[in-house]
Amino acid sequence: MGAKLIVETQRLSDLEIRDLCGQGDRAAQLRLFRDHKKRVHAILYRILGSNQDIEDLLQETFLEVFRALPRFRGESQLGTWISCICSRVAFNYIKKRKPKPEPLDEARHLPVAAPGSDDIVDSRAAAVRLYVALSKIETKQRIAFALHVIDGRSMQKVADMTESTLVATKSRVLRARKRIAKLATRDPYLARYLSEQEQTP
Amino acid sequence: MSTFSNPPEVEELSDLSWKRIEARTLDRLSEEAMVGGAEDETQKRTSILWPLLGGTALAAAAALFVLISGTSSDTGEVAGGETAGGKTAGEVVALESLAQPPSRENSLITTHQEASLLDIGPASVEIAANSSVYIAQHGEAVTLILDSGSLSIQSKGGALIVRAGELEIHAEDSSFVVNRTELGSEVAVNQGSLVIHQGSQQFTLRAKAQWPIPASEAELAAAETIAPSATKASRKSPRELFEEGQGLEASSPRSAIASYKKAWSSKGPWSANALFAHARLEEARGNRKRAQKLLRRYLRVYPNGANSQDARELLR
């Protein structure tokens, strides 16, 4: 039987990872990808919801990360820095995205009537409705709302991620809330979902 | 409402999806590096990149490779015999020697906690953690026999055969992932195409396609293999085909159906949309039976798809 050689995994600093990736070290690139893939996926999902282009966006985000890595100076944690790039990729995607073909517009296929009092709001369908509503509001407001209200990140964290001031971020969240609340007045299903989010401990 | 008390859960991606994204990202990165002249091509062809364990190349090399020559046991355990370098089987290769590419003729490579990368003959191969692969090299031809775990392969021309369970995969100039589980073998093609032999059957798998493929798609793939001219039928992406179908619905529903069919016959996120759109169009044209068959198929493949609720309503 072959003897096993055990080597302690040494934690590399963010800057060491940057340098190794810059040298084209495939193992370091893999390490960076694997260490941060869940974080990037979660951010993209929160901002965009269930999305058919998620694989392409993940790839695009990491390519942006690797391209920009030589400029990372370690002033923030690598994860935070990657999150900024991720929210930027999501922002660009929303801005550039063509409207979905009408026949398959998700909103069109969701229940129109309000659920009856005994109905349980299907969270998945409700989430789709929420993201359809979000798609109708301004991009920066949408991102701030998704990261703060849906994902529960602090305003400061959202401001850092979106490279904005705290004041601007608060203002965006506030405006997004108002807009979503207004949209919910025309969508009882969404209204009920938002109300449940308030009530659930 | 301050923040959501019960936010929608993030839909997890499958391991295969992650492997595909990882392979595509790193492939693209390599391409960009090559264009930028950032890589020494010669070194790239001959070097082995070892897992990043210790932060130094030497420590990284200690990824528990055990290289032996001769035959290996079915379970991936180290078998008797000597390595090409004359070392006793099972002996740990000295760290210093790992700086040089070891002889890979008839070698068994077993990874443990970390994945490993190596260039071998016509391919770059990433062996996932906890994988075991037997490598047989005869001149230019290389055969990889995946005993367990997963491989991400970028073949660069030349004959490369990968065996995983009952599958035999022939690759040339393609990028793909092979995963062997207790339930069987899975293949995902990132770039290029593969020919897969399963028993007496032969299938062609194109970029973005996966194995196993649904029955009807398997028929299509097999048909493509039988009629090579058909393989050149369409190079449009599923999304383009879907959009083409959308545009043709009013003027030429038959053509629209053909486009949808091509779109849903390939793998990918637009496949679901195309399948539903095909069903909806058949329904609109009064082909109720055909529509129902397609809707049932949609629900079977995408039970929680964006149009699943409508599919159920249309079936009622």
Short mmCIF file of C-alpha atoms in Angstrom, two decimals:
data_model
loop_
_atom_site.label_atom_id
_atom_site.label_comp_id
_atom_site.label_asym_id
_atom_site.label_seq_id
_atom_site.Cartn_x
_atom_site.Cartn_y
_atom_site.Cartn_z
CA MET A 1 0.00 0.00 0.00
CA GLY A 2 1.25 3.46 -0.71
CA ALA A 3 2.18 5.58 2.21
CA LYS A 4 0.31 8.84 2.45
CA LEU A 5 2.11 12.07 2.65
CA ILE A 6 0.22 14.62 4.69
CA VAL A 7 1.05 18.25 4.21
CA GLU A 8 -0.59 20.98 6.24
CA THR A 9 -2.45 23.37 4.02
CA GLN A 10 -0.98 26.77 4.53
CA ARG A 11 -3.38 29.67 4.37
CA LEU A 12 -2.28 32.06 1.72
CA SER A 13 -2.87 35.75 2.13
CA ASP A 14 -5.03 37.57 -0.37
CA LEU A 15 -1.96 39.25 -1.79
CA GLU A 16 -0.13 35.96 -2.20
CA ILE A 17 -3.13 34.58 -4.06
CA ARG A 18 -3.11 37.71 -6.25
CA ASP A 19 0.58 37.27 -7.03
CA LEU A 20 0.30 33.58 -7.81
CA CYS A 21 -2.72 34.14 -10.05
CA GLY A 22 -0.83 36.92 -11.77
CA GLN A 23 1.96 34.47 -12.53
CA GLY A 24 -0.56 32.23 -14.22
CA ASP A 25 -0.51 29.65 -11.44
CA ARG A 26 -3.48 27.48 -12.35
CA ALA A 27 -3.75 25.98 -8.90
CA ALA A 28 -4.02 29.44 -7.35
CA GLN A 29 -6.66 30.41 -9.90
CA LEU A 30 -8.58 27.27 -9.05
CA ARG A 31 -8.27 28.03 -5.35
CA LEU A 32 -9.61 31.53 -5.82
CA PHE A 33 -12.50 30.27 -7.95
CA ARG A 34 -13.48 27.59 -5.50
CA ASP A 35 -13.12 29.75 -2.42
CA HIS A 36 -15.40 32.45 -3.77
CA LYS A 37 -17.78 30.73 -6.17
CA LYS A 38 -20.60 30.34 -3.64
CA ARG A 39 -20.35 33.95 -2.58
CA VAL A 40 -20.48 35.17 -6.17
CA HIS A 41 -23.37 32.87 -7.01
CA ALA A 42 -25.33 34.00 -3.97
CA ILE A 43 -24.88 37.68 -4.84
CA LEU A 44 -25.87 37.20 -8.46
CA TYR A 45 -28.87 35.15 -7.41
CA ARG A 46 -29.99 37.74 -4.90
CA ILE A 47 -29.74 40.56 -7.38
CA LEU A 48 -31.14 38.77 -10.42
CA GLY A 49 -33.26 35.96 -9.01
CA SER A 50 -33.52 32.65 -10.80
CA ASN A 51 -31.79 33.39 -14.05
CA GLN A 52 -31.06 31.45 -17.17
CA ASP A 53 -27.80 33.25 -17.77
CA ILE A 54 -26.39 32.54 -14.33
CA GLU A 55 -23.62 30.25 -15.59
CA ASP A 56 -22.45 32.84 -18.11
CA LEU A 57 -22.57 35.52 -15.46
CA LEU A 58 -20.53 33.47 -13.04
CA GLN A 59 -17.94 32.94 -15.72
CA GLU A 60 -17.97 36.62 -16.62
CA THR A 61 -17.57 37.66 -13.00
CA PHE A 62 -14.57 35.44 -12.42
CA LEU A 63 -12.97 36.52 -15.67
CA GLU A 64 -13.40 40.13 -14.56
CA VAL A 65 -11.91 39.21 -11.20
CA PHE A 66 -8.85 37.61 -12.75
CA ARG A 67 -8.40 40.47 -15.18
CA ALA A 68 -8.62 43.06 -12.42
CA LEU A 69 -6.63 41.09 -9.87
CA PRO A 70 -3.30 42.84 -10.55
CA ARG A 71 -5.00 46.03 -9.38
CA PHE A 72 -6.12 44.51 -6.07
CA ARG A 73 -4.06 46.19 -3.37
CA GLY A 74 -5.35 44.44 -0.31
CA GLU A 75 -7.14 47.50 1.07
CA SER A 76 -10.20 45.39 1.65
CA GLN A 77 -10.62 41.65 1.93
CA LEU A 78 -10.43 39.79 -1.34
CA GLY A 79 -13.98 38.53 -0.81
CA THR A 80 -15.33 42.05 -0.43
CA TRP A 81 -13.43 43.18 -3.49
CA ILE A 82 -14.82 40.27 -5.50
CA SER A 83 -18.32 41.13 -4.29
CA CYS A 84 -17.90 44.65 -5.74
CA ILE A 85 -16.97 43.21 -9.11
CA CYS A 86 -19.87 40.81 -8.89
CA SER A 87 -22.42 43.54 -8.26
CA ARG A 88 -20.90 45.52 -11.13
CA VAL A 89 -21.32 42.54 -13.47
CA ALA A 90 -24.94 42.20 -12.34
CA PHE A 91 -25.48 45.91 -12.90
CA ASN A 92 -24.10 45.74 -16.44
CA TYR A 93 -26.16 42.66 -17.17
CA ILE A 94 -29.39 44.36 -16.11
CA LYS A 95 -28.52 47.43 -18.12
CA LYS A 96 -27.70 45.53 -21.28
CA ARG A 97 -30.30 42.82 -21.05
CA LYS A 98 -32.84 42.68 -23.80
CA PRO A 99 -36.47 42.35 -22.74
CA LYS A 100 -37.49 38.70 -22.56
CA PRO A 101 -39.69 37.41 -25.34
CA GLU A 102 -43.26 38.23 -24.45
CA PRO A 103 -44.78 34.73 -24.81
CA LEU A 104 -42.51 33.37 -22.15
CA ASP A 105 -42.48 36.35 -19.86
CA GLU A 106 -42.50 34.75 -16.46
CA ALA A 107 -44.94 37.26 -15.06
CA ARG A 108 -47.47 36.30 -17.66
CA HIS A 109 -47.52 32.75 -16.38
CA LEU A 110 -48.02 33.54 -12.73
CA PRO A 111 -51.38 33.48 -11.00
CA VAL A 112 -53.31 36.64 -11.65
CA ALA A 113 -55.84 36.49 -8.88
CA ALA A 114 -55.02 37.01 -5.26
CA PRO A 115 -54.64 33.80 -3.31
CA GLY A 116 -57.60 32.92 -1.21
CA SER A 117 -57.36 33.21 2.53
CA ASP A 118 -56.69 29.50 2.87
CA ASP A 119 -54.10 29.37 0.17
CA ILE A 120 -50.49 29.09 1.01
CA VAL A 121 -48.43 31.49 -0.97
CA ASP A 122 -46.03 29.45 -2.95
CA SER A 123 -42.73 31.02 -2.07
CA ARG A 124 -41.13 30.17 -5.35
CA ALA A 125 -43.88 31.73 -7.40
CA ALA A 126 -43.90 34.71 -5.07
CA ALA A 127 -40.17 35.15 -5.45
CA VAL A 128 -40.57 35.17 -9.22
CA ARG A 129 -43.23 37.87 -8.81
CA LEU A 130 -40.92 39.85 -6.58
CA TYR A 131 -38.14 39.76 -9.15
CA VAL A 132 -40.53 40.70 -11.91
CA ALA A 133 -41.47 43.74 -9.79
CA LEU A 134 -37.81 44.47 -9.17
CA SER A 135 -37.14 44.40 -12.88
CA LYS A 136 -39.40 47.41 -13.17
CA ILE A 137 -37.38 49.65 -10.92
CA GLU A 138 -34.19 51.56 -11.51
CA THR A 139 -31.11 49.31 -11.58
CA LYS A 140 -29.17 50.82 -8.68
CA GLN A 141 -32.29 50.87 -6.54
CA ARG A 142 -32.95 47.28 -7.45
CA ILE A 143 -29.46 46.17 -6.47
CA ALA A 144 -29.52 48.08 -3.20
CA PHE A 145 -32.94 46.62 -2.36
CA ALA A 146 -31.89 43.09 -3.23
CA LEU A 147 -28.71 43.19 -1.19
CA HIS A 148 -30.15 44.98 1.82
CA VAL A 149 -33.82 44.07 2.08
CA ILE A 150 -33.78 40.57 0.58
CA ASP A 151 -30.29 39.45 1.51
CA GLY A 152 -30.08 41.25 4.83
CA ARG A 153 -26.69 42.91 4.31
CA SER A 154 -26.03 46.10 6.20
CA MET A 155 -26.44 49.41 4.41
CA GLN A 156 -22.72 50.06 4.83
CA LYS A 157 -21.84 46.72 3.29
CA VAL A 158 -24.17 47.39 0.37
CA ALA A 159 -22.62 50.82 -0.06
CA ASP A 160 -19.16 49.24 -0.15
CA MET A 161 -20.25 46.57 -2.60
CA THR A 162 -21.87 49.04 -4.96
CA GLU A 163 -19.09 51.59 -4.54
CA SER A 164 -21.58 54.19 -3.38
CA THR A 165 -21.96 56.43 -0.38
CA LEU A 166 -24.02 55.34 2.58
CA VAL A 167 -26.46 58.19 2.03
CA ALA A 168 -26.99 57.28 -1.61
CA THR A 169 -27.52 53.64 -0.69
CA LYS A 170 -30.11 54.47 1.98
CA SER A 171 -31.89 56.71 -0.46
CA ARG A 172 -31.97 53.98 -3.10
CA VAL A 173 -33.32 51.41 -0.69
CA LEU A 174 -36.01 53.81 0.47
CA ARG A 175 -37.08 54.63 -3.07
CA ALA A 176 -37.04 50.98 -4.03
CA ARG A 177 -39.24 50.11 -1.05
CA LYS A 178 -41.77 52.75 -2.05
CA ARG A 179 -41.78 51.58 -5.63
CA ILE A 180 -42.18 47.93 -4.68
CA ALA A 181 -44.95 48.81 -2.24
CA LYS A 182 -46.71 50.70 -5.02
CA LEU A 183 -46.36 47.78 -7.40
CA ALA A 184 -47.68 45.48 -4.70
CA THR A 185 -50.92 47.50 -4.50
CA ARG A 186 -51.68 46.19 -7.98
CA ASP A 187 -50.51 42.68 -7.19
CA PRO A 188 -52.20 41.13 -4.17
CA TYR A 189 -50.06 38.04 -4.48
CA LEU A 190 -46.91 40.08 -4.11
CA ALA A 191 -48.49 42.18 -1.38
CA ARG A 192 -49.27 39.11 0.62
CA TYR A 193 -45.77 37.77 0.17
CA LEU A 194 -44.23 41.04 1.35
CA SER A 195 -46.58 41.08 4.29
CA GLU A 196 -45.54 37.53 5.22
CA GLN A 197 -41.91 38.57 5.09
CA GLU A 198 -42.72 41.22 7.65
CA GLN A 199 -44.59 38.89 9.93
CA THR A 200 -42.43 35.79 9.85
CA PRO A 201 -40.11 35.88 12.87
CA MET B 1 -40.50 45.56 6.46
CA SER B 2 -36.86 46.09 7.37
CA THR B 3 -35.20 43.10 5.79
CA PHE B 4 -36.74 39.85 4.65
CA SER B 5 -37.25 37.40 7.47
CA ASN B 6 -37.41 34.46 5.14
CA PRO B 7 -35.72 35.33 1.86
CA PRO B 8 -36.11 33.04 -1.13
CA GLU B 9 -33.54 30.29 -1.05
CA VAL B 10 -30.67 30.46 -3.48
CA GLU B 11 -31.09 27.68 -6.02
CA GLU B 12 -27.96 25.57 -5.86
CA LEU B 13 -26.09 24.68 -9.01
CA SER B 14 -25.21 21.07 -9.62
CA ASP B 15 -21.63 19.86 -9.27
CA LEU B 16 -21.58 19.28 -12.98
CA SER B 17 -22.61 22.89 -13.62
CA TRP B 18 -19.86 24.11 -11.32
CA LYS B 19 -17.30 21.96 -13.06
CA ARG B 20 -18.46 23.30 -16.40
CA ILE B 21 -18.26 26.91 -15.25
CA GLU B 22 -14.87 26.32 -13.71
CA ALA B 23 -13.51 24.67 -16.84
CA ARG B 24 -14.92 27.35 -19.11
CA THR B 25 -13.56 30.15 -16.95
CA LEU B 26 -10.08 28.73 -16.68
CA ASP B 27 -9.99 27.76 -20.35
CA ARG B 28 -10.88 31.29 -21.28
CA LEU B 29 -8.32 32.64 -18.87
CA SER B 30 -5.66 30.46 -20.46
CA GLU B 31 -6.66 31.65 -23.90
CA GLU B 32 -6.38 35.26 -22.80
CA ALA B 33 -3.04 34.61 -21.17
CA MET B 34 -1.76 33.01 -24.34
CA VAL B 35 -2.93 35.91 -26.44
CA GLY B 36 -1.21 38.27 -24.03
CA GLY B 37 1.97 36.27 -24.21
CA ALA B 38 1.79 35.71 -20.51
CA GLU B 39 2.60 32.06 -20.69
CA ASP B 40 5.66 30.25 -21.76
CA GLU B 41 4.16 27.84 -24.24
CA THR B 42 6.98 25.36 -24.04
CA GLN B 43 6.88 25.20 -20.29
CA LYS B 44 3.13 24.89 -20.40
CA ARG B 45 3.31 21.80 -22.54
CA THR B 46 5.75 20.01 -20.35
CA SER B 47 5.05 21.14 -16.84
CA ILE B 48 2.83 19.62 -14.25
CA LEU B 49 0.98 22.09 -12.10
CA TRP B 50 0.50 20.70 -8.68
CA PRO B 51 -2.13 21.54 -6.10
CA LEU B 52 -1.64 24.62 -4.07
CA LEU B 53 -1.10 23.17 -0.66
CA GLY B 54 1.83 24.93 0.86
CA GLY B 55 2.08 28.16 -1.00
CA THR B 56 5.33 27.09 -2.59
CA ALA B 57 5.81 24.93 -5.60
CA LEU B 58 7.53 22.29 -3.55
CA ALA B 59 4.84 22.03 -0.93
CA ALA B 60 2.19 22.18 -3.60
CA ALA B 61 3.69 19.10 -5.11
CA ALA B 62 2.78 17.02 -2.11
CA ALA B 63 -0.72 16.20 -3.26
CA LEU B 64 -0.45 12.54 -2.52
CA PHE B 65 0.16 11.27 -5.98
CA VAL B 66 1.20 7.71 -6.03
CA LEU B 67 2.57 6.73 -9.36
CA ILE B 68 3.11 3.16 -10.17
CA SER B 69 3.64 1.20 -13.28
CA GLY B 70 1.97 -1.95 -14.39
CA THR B 71 -1.59 -2.82 -13.68
CA SER B 72 -3.80 -1.36 -11.02
CA SER B 73 -6.50 -2.94 -9.00
CA ASP B 74 -10.11 -2.14 -9.81
CA THR B 75 -10.57 -0.23 -6.64
CA GLY B 76 -7.80 2.20 -7.33
CA GLU B 77 -5.61 0.79 -4.60
CA VAL B 78 -1.94 0.67 -5.30
CA ALA B 79 -0.94 -2.57 -6.93
CA GLY B 80 2.37 -4.37 -6.87
CA GLY B 81 5.19 -3.84 -9.33
CA GLU B 82 7.66 -1.13 -10.00
CA THR B 83 7.31 2.37 -11.26
CA ALA B 84 8.84 3.41 -14.51
CA GLY B 85 11.58 4.97 -12.49
CA GLY B 86 12.30 1.74 -10.70
CA LYS B 87 10.70 2.65 -7.41
CA THR B 88 8.86 0.09 -5.41
CA ALA B 89 5.14 0.25 -5.86
CA GLY B 90 3.45 2.40 -3.30
CA GLU B 91 6.54 4.29 -2.44
CA VAL B 92 5.96 7.97 -2.11
CA VAL B 93 7.71 9.85 -4.85
CA ALA B 94 10.33 12.14 -3.37
CA LEU B 95 9.28 15.76 -3.27
CA GLU B 96 12.25 16.86 -5.32
CA SER B 97 11.39 14.44 -8.08
CA LEU B 98 7.94 15.95 -8.38
CA ALA B 99 9.43 19.08 -9.80
CA GLN B 100 9.93 17.09 -12.99
CA PRO B 101 7.13 15.42 -14.87
CA PRO B 102 7.17 11.78 -13.89
CA SER B 103 6.87 9.04 -16.43
CA ARG B 104 3.23 8.50 -17.04
CA GLU B 105 3.28 5.30 -19.00
CA ASN B 106 0.80 2.98 -17.38
CA SER B 107 0.38 4.96 -14.21
CA LEU B 108 -2.30 5.06 -11.60
CA ILE B 109 -2.90 8.50 -10.15
CA THR B 110 -4.91 8.90 -7.02
CA THR B 111 -5.73 12.29 -5.61
CA HIS B 112 -6.85 12.81 -2.07
CA GLN B 113 -7.84 16.11 -0.57
CA GLU B 114 -6.82 18.32 -3.46
CA ALA B 115 -7.33 18.32 -7.19
CA SER B 116 -4.34 18.06 -9.46
CA LEU B 117 -3.48 19.22 -12.92
CA LEU B 118 -1.24 17.61 -15.44
CA ASP B 119 -0.39 17.85 -19.09
CA ILE B 120 -0.30 14.49 -20.73
CA GLY B 121 0.26 13.85 -24.40
CA PRO B 122 -2.62 15.43 -26.25
CA ALA B 123 -4.48 16.76 -23.23
CA SER B 124 -4.48 18.89 -20.12
CA VAL B 125 -6.21 16.96 -17.40
CA GLU B 126 -7.46 18.15 -14.07
CA ILE B 127 -8.06 15.28 -11.71
CA ALA B 128 -10.58 16.25 -9.06
CA ALA B 129 -9.99 15.55 -5.39
CA ASN B 130 -10.64 11.98 -4.28
CA SER B 131 -10.33 10.63 -7.79
CA SER B 132 -8.50 7.71 -9.21
CA VAL B 133 -7.45 7.42 -12.82
CA TYR B 134 -5.32 4.92 -14.68
CA ILE B 135 -3.26 6.30 -17.54
CA ALA B 136 -2.04 4.16 -20.40
CA GLN B 137 0.16 5.79 -22.96
CA HIS B 138 1.16 4.03 -26.15
CA GLY B 139 3.21 6.34 -28.30
CA GLU B 140 0.98 9.27 -29.17
CA ALA B 141 -2.22 7.59 -28.05
CA VAL B 142 -3.39 8.05 -24.50
CA THR B 143 -6.14 6.23 -22.67
CA LEU B 144 -7.46 7.46 -19.35
CA ILE B 145 -9.52 5.03 -17.33
CA LEU B 146 -11.51 6.82 -14.69
CA ASP B 147 -11.96 4.52 -11.77
CA SER B 148 -13.66 7.02 -9.49
CA GLY B 149 -14.10 10.75 -9.14
CA SER B 150 -13.96 13.32 -11.85
CA LEU B 151 -11.76 14.62 -14.68
CA SER B 152 -11.80 17.95 -16.50
CA ILE B 153 -10.08 17.49 -19.81
CA GLN B 154 -8.88 19.86 -22.50
CA SER B 155 -7.76 17.78 -25.43
CA LYS B 156 -5.47 19.47 -27.91
CA GLY B 157 -5.51 17.14 -30.88
CA GLY B 158 -4.16 13.64 -31.06
CA ALA B 159 -5.96 10.53 -29.98
CA LEU B 160 -7.41 10.61 -26.52
CA ILE B 161 -9.74 7.97 -25.15
CA VAL B 162 -11.40 8.20 -21.78
CA ARG B 163 -13.13 5.21 -20.29
CA ALA B 164 -15.58 5.69 -17.46
CA GLY B 165 -17.58 2.62 -16.57
CA GLU B 166 -19.42 1.44 -19.64
CA LEU B 167 -18.64 4.60 -21.59
CA GLU B 168 -15.77 5.04 -23.96
CA ILE B 169 -15.22 8.64 -24.96
CA HIS B 170 -13.17 9.65 -28.00
CA ALA B 171 -12.01 13.24 -27.99
CA GLU B 172 -10.07 15.55 -30.23
CA ASP B 173 -9.75 19.29 -29.69
CA SER B 174 -12.49 19.49 -27.13
CA SER B 175 -13.01 20.49 -23.56
CA PHE B 176 -15.17 18.32 -21.36
CA VAL B 177 -15.80 16.96 -17.87
CA VAL B 178 -16.25 13.30 -16.98
CA ASN B 179 -17.68 12.36 -13.63
CA ARG B 180 -18.02 8.81 -12.37
CA THR B 181 -20.50 8.21 -9.59
CA GLU B 182 -22.14 5.17 -8.07
CA LEU B 183 -25.12 5.83 -10.32
CA GLY B 184 -23.11 5.88 -13.52
CA SER B 185 -20.97 8.18 -15.59
CA GLU B 186 -21.71 11.76 -16.52
CA VAL B 187 -20.14 13.82 -19.26
CA ALA B 188 -20.50 17.54 -19.97
CA VAL B 189 -19.02 19.05 -23.12
CA ASN B 190 -17.79 22.63 -22.89
CA GLN B 191 -16.18 23.00 -26.29
CA GLY B 192 -15.86 20.88 -29.40
CA SER B 193 -17.56 17.55 -29.66
CA LEU B 194 -17.09 14.00 -28.45
CA VAL B 195 -17.99 10.59 -29.70
CA ILE B 196 -19.32 8.34 -26.98
CA HIS B 197 -19.52 4.59 -27.33
CA GLN B 198 -21.88 2.75 -25.04
CA GLY B 199 -22.07 -0.93 -25.82
CA SER B 200 -22.79 -1.17 -29.53
CA GLN B 201 -24.23 2.31 -29.72
CA GLN B 202 -22.40 5.43 -30.68
CA PHE B 203 -23.40 9.01 -29.93
CA THR B 204 -22.04 12.40 -30.82
CA LEU B 205 -22.09 14.96 -28.05
CA ARG B 206 -21.65 18.58 -28.99
CA ALA B 207 -20.67 21.66 -27.01
CA LYS B 208 -22.98 22.34 -24.05
CA ALA B 209 -24.44 18.86 -24.27
CA GLN B 210 -24.41 16.43 -21.37
CA TRP B 211 -24.47 12.72 -20.83
CA PRO B 212 -26.76 11.02 -19.98
CA ILE B 213 -29.10 12.66 -22.40
CA PRO B 214 -32.87 12.19 -22.44
CA ALA B 215 -34.15 9.39 -24.65
CA SER B 216 -35.38 11.52 -27.53
CA GLU B 217 -32.18 13.53 -27.54
CA ALA B 218 -30.20 10.33 -27.54
CA GLU B 219 -32.08 9.30 -30.65
CA LEU B 220 -31.20 12.61 -32.20
CA ALA B 221 -27.53 12.28 -31.26
CA ALA B 222 -27.46 8.76 -32.62
CA ALA B 223 -29.14 9.90 -35.80
CA GLU B 224 -26.52 12.59 -36.19
CA THR B 225 -23.82 10.01 -35.95
CA ILE B 226 -25.46 7.85 -38.56
CA ALA B 227 -25.88 10.79 -40.92
CA PRO B 228 -22.79 12.95 -40.58
CA SER B 229 -24.17 15.59 -42.93
CA ALA B 230 -26.90 16.23 -40.43
CA THR B 231 -24.35 17.23 -37.85
CA LYS B 232 -23.78 20.39 -39.80
CA ALA B 233 -27.49 21.20 -39.79
CA SER B 234 -27.33 24.06 -37.39
CA ARG B 235 -24.66 25.93 -35.56
CA LYS B 236 -27.09 28.35 -34.01
CA SER B 237 -27.22 28.50 -30.25
CA PRO B 238 -30.38 27.29 -28.49
CA ARG B 239 -31.20 30.88 -27.69
CA GLU B 240 -30.88 31.92 -31.33
CA LEU B 241 -33.03 28.99 -32.37
CA PHE B 242 -35.61 29.90 -29.76
CA GLU B 243 -35.71 33.51 -30.93
CA GLU B 244 -35.92 32.33 -34.52
CA GLY B 245 -38.92 30.22 -33.55
CA GLN B 246 -40.53 33.20 -31.90
CA GLY B 247 -40.14 35.23 -35.06
CA LEU B 248 -41.52 32.48 -37.29
CA GLU B 249 -44.59 31.57 -35.23
CA ALA B 250 -46.96 33.86 -37.11
CA SER B 251 -45.57 33.54 -40.63
CA SER B 252 -44.42 29.92 -40.66
CA PRO B 253 -45.48 27.85 -37.67
CA ARG B 254 -43.95 24.70 -39.13
CA SER B 255 -40.56 26.35 -39.36
CA ALA B 256 -41.05 27.74 -35.88
CA ILE B 257 -41.69 24.23 -34.59
CA ALA B 258 -38.55 22.99 -36.32
CA SER B 259 -36.52 25.74 -34.66
CA TYR B 260 -38.02 25.03 -31.24
CA LYS B 261 -37.34 21.35 -31.66
CA LYS B 262 -33.70 21.99 -32.44
CA ALA B 263 -33.45 24.34 -29.47
CA TRP B 264 -34.94 21.94 -26.96
CA SER B 265 -32.95 19.04 -28.33
CA SER B 266 -29.80 20.71 -27.09
CA LYS B 267 -28.99 21.20 -23.46
CA GLY B 268 -29.03 24.52 -21.75
CA PRO B 269 -31.34 27.00 -20.16
CA TRP B 270 -33.15 27.85 -23.39
CA SER B 271 -34.09 24.26 -23.86
CA ALA B 272 -36.87 24.57 -21.29
CA ASN B 273 -38.30 27.69 -22.91
CA ALA B 274 -38.19 26.12 -26.33
CA LEU B 275 -39.90 22.96 -25.18
CA PHE B 276 -42.71 24.88 -23.59
CA ALA B 277 -43.02 27.21 -26.58
CA HIS B 278 -43.22 24.18 -28.88
CA ALA B 279 -45.97 22.67 -26.75
CA ARG B 280 -47.88 25.95 -26.63
CA LEU B 281 -47.65 26.34 -30.40
CA GLU B 282 -48.87 22.78 -30.99
CA GLU B 283 -51.78 23.50 -28.66
CA ALA B 284 -52.56 26.71 -30.54
CA ARG B 285 -52.55 24.80 -33.82
CA GLY B 286 -55.02 22.29 -32.47
CA ASN B 287 -52.56 19.43 -32.16
CA ARG B 288 -53.75 18.58 -28.69
CA LYS B 289 -52.21 15.13 -28.47
CA ARG B 290 -48.81 16.32 -29.55
CA ALA B 291 -49.03 19.29 -27.21
CA GLN B 292 -49.89 17.06 -24.27
CA LYS B 293 -46.98 14.80 -24.98
CA LEU B 294 -44.62 17.76 -25.04
CA LEU B 295 -46.12 19.26 -21.90
CA ARG B 296 -45.75 16.00 -20.02
CA ARG B 297 -42.18 15.85 -21.17
CA TYR B 298 -41.64 19.43 -20.01
CA LEU B 299 -43.00 18.63 -16.56
CA ARG B 300 -40.93 15.48 -16.33
CA VAL B 301 -37.69 17.29 -17.17
CA TYR B 302 -38.45 20.65 -15.53
CA PRO B 303 -40.97 19.97 -12.75
CA ASN B 304 -40.21 23.35 -11.18
CA GLY B 305 -39.54 25.22 -14.39
CA ALA B 306 -40.71 28.77 -14.93
CA ASN B 307 -43.61 27.50 -17.03
CA SER B 308 -44.45 24.40 -15.04
CA GLN B 309 -47.60 25.89 -13.59
CA ASP B 310 -48.88 26.80 -17.04
CA ALA B 311 -47.91 23.42 -18.37
CA ARG B 312 -50.06 21.79 -15.70
CA GLU B 313 -52.96 24.11 -16.48
CA LEU B 314 -52.69 23.38 -20.18
CA LEU B 315 -52.73 19.67 -19.45
CA ARG B 316 -56.00 19.93 -17.53
#
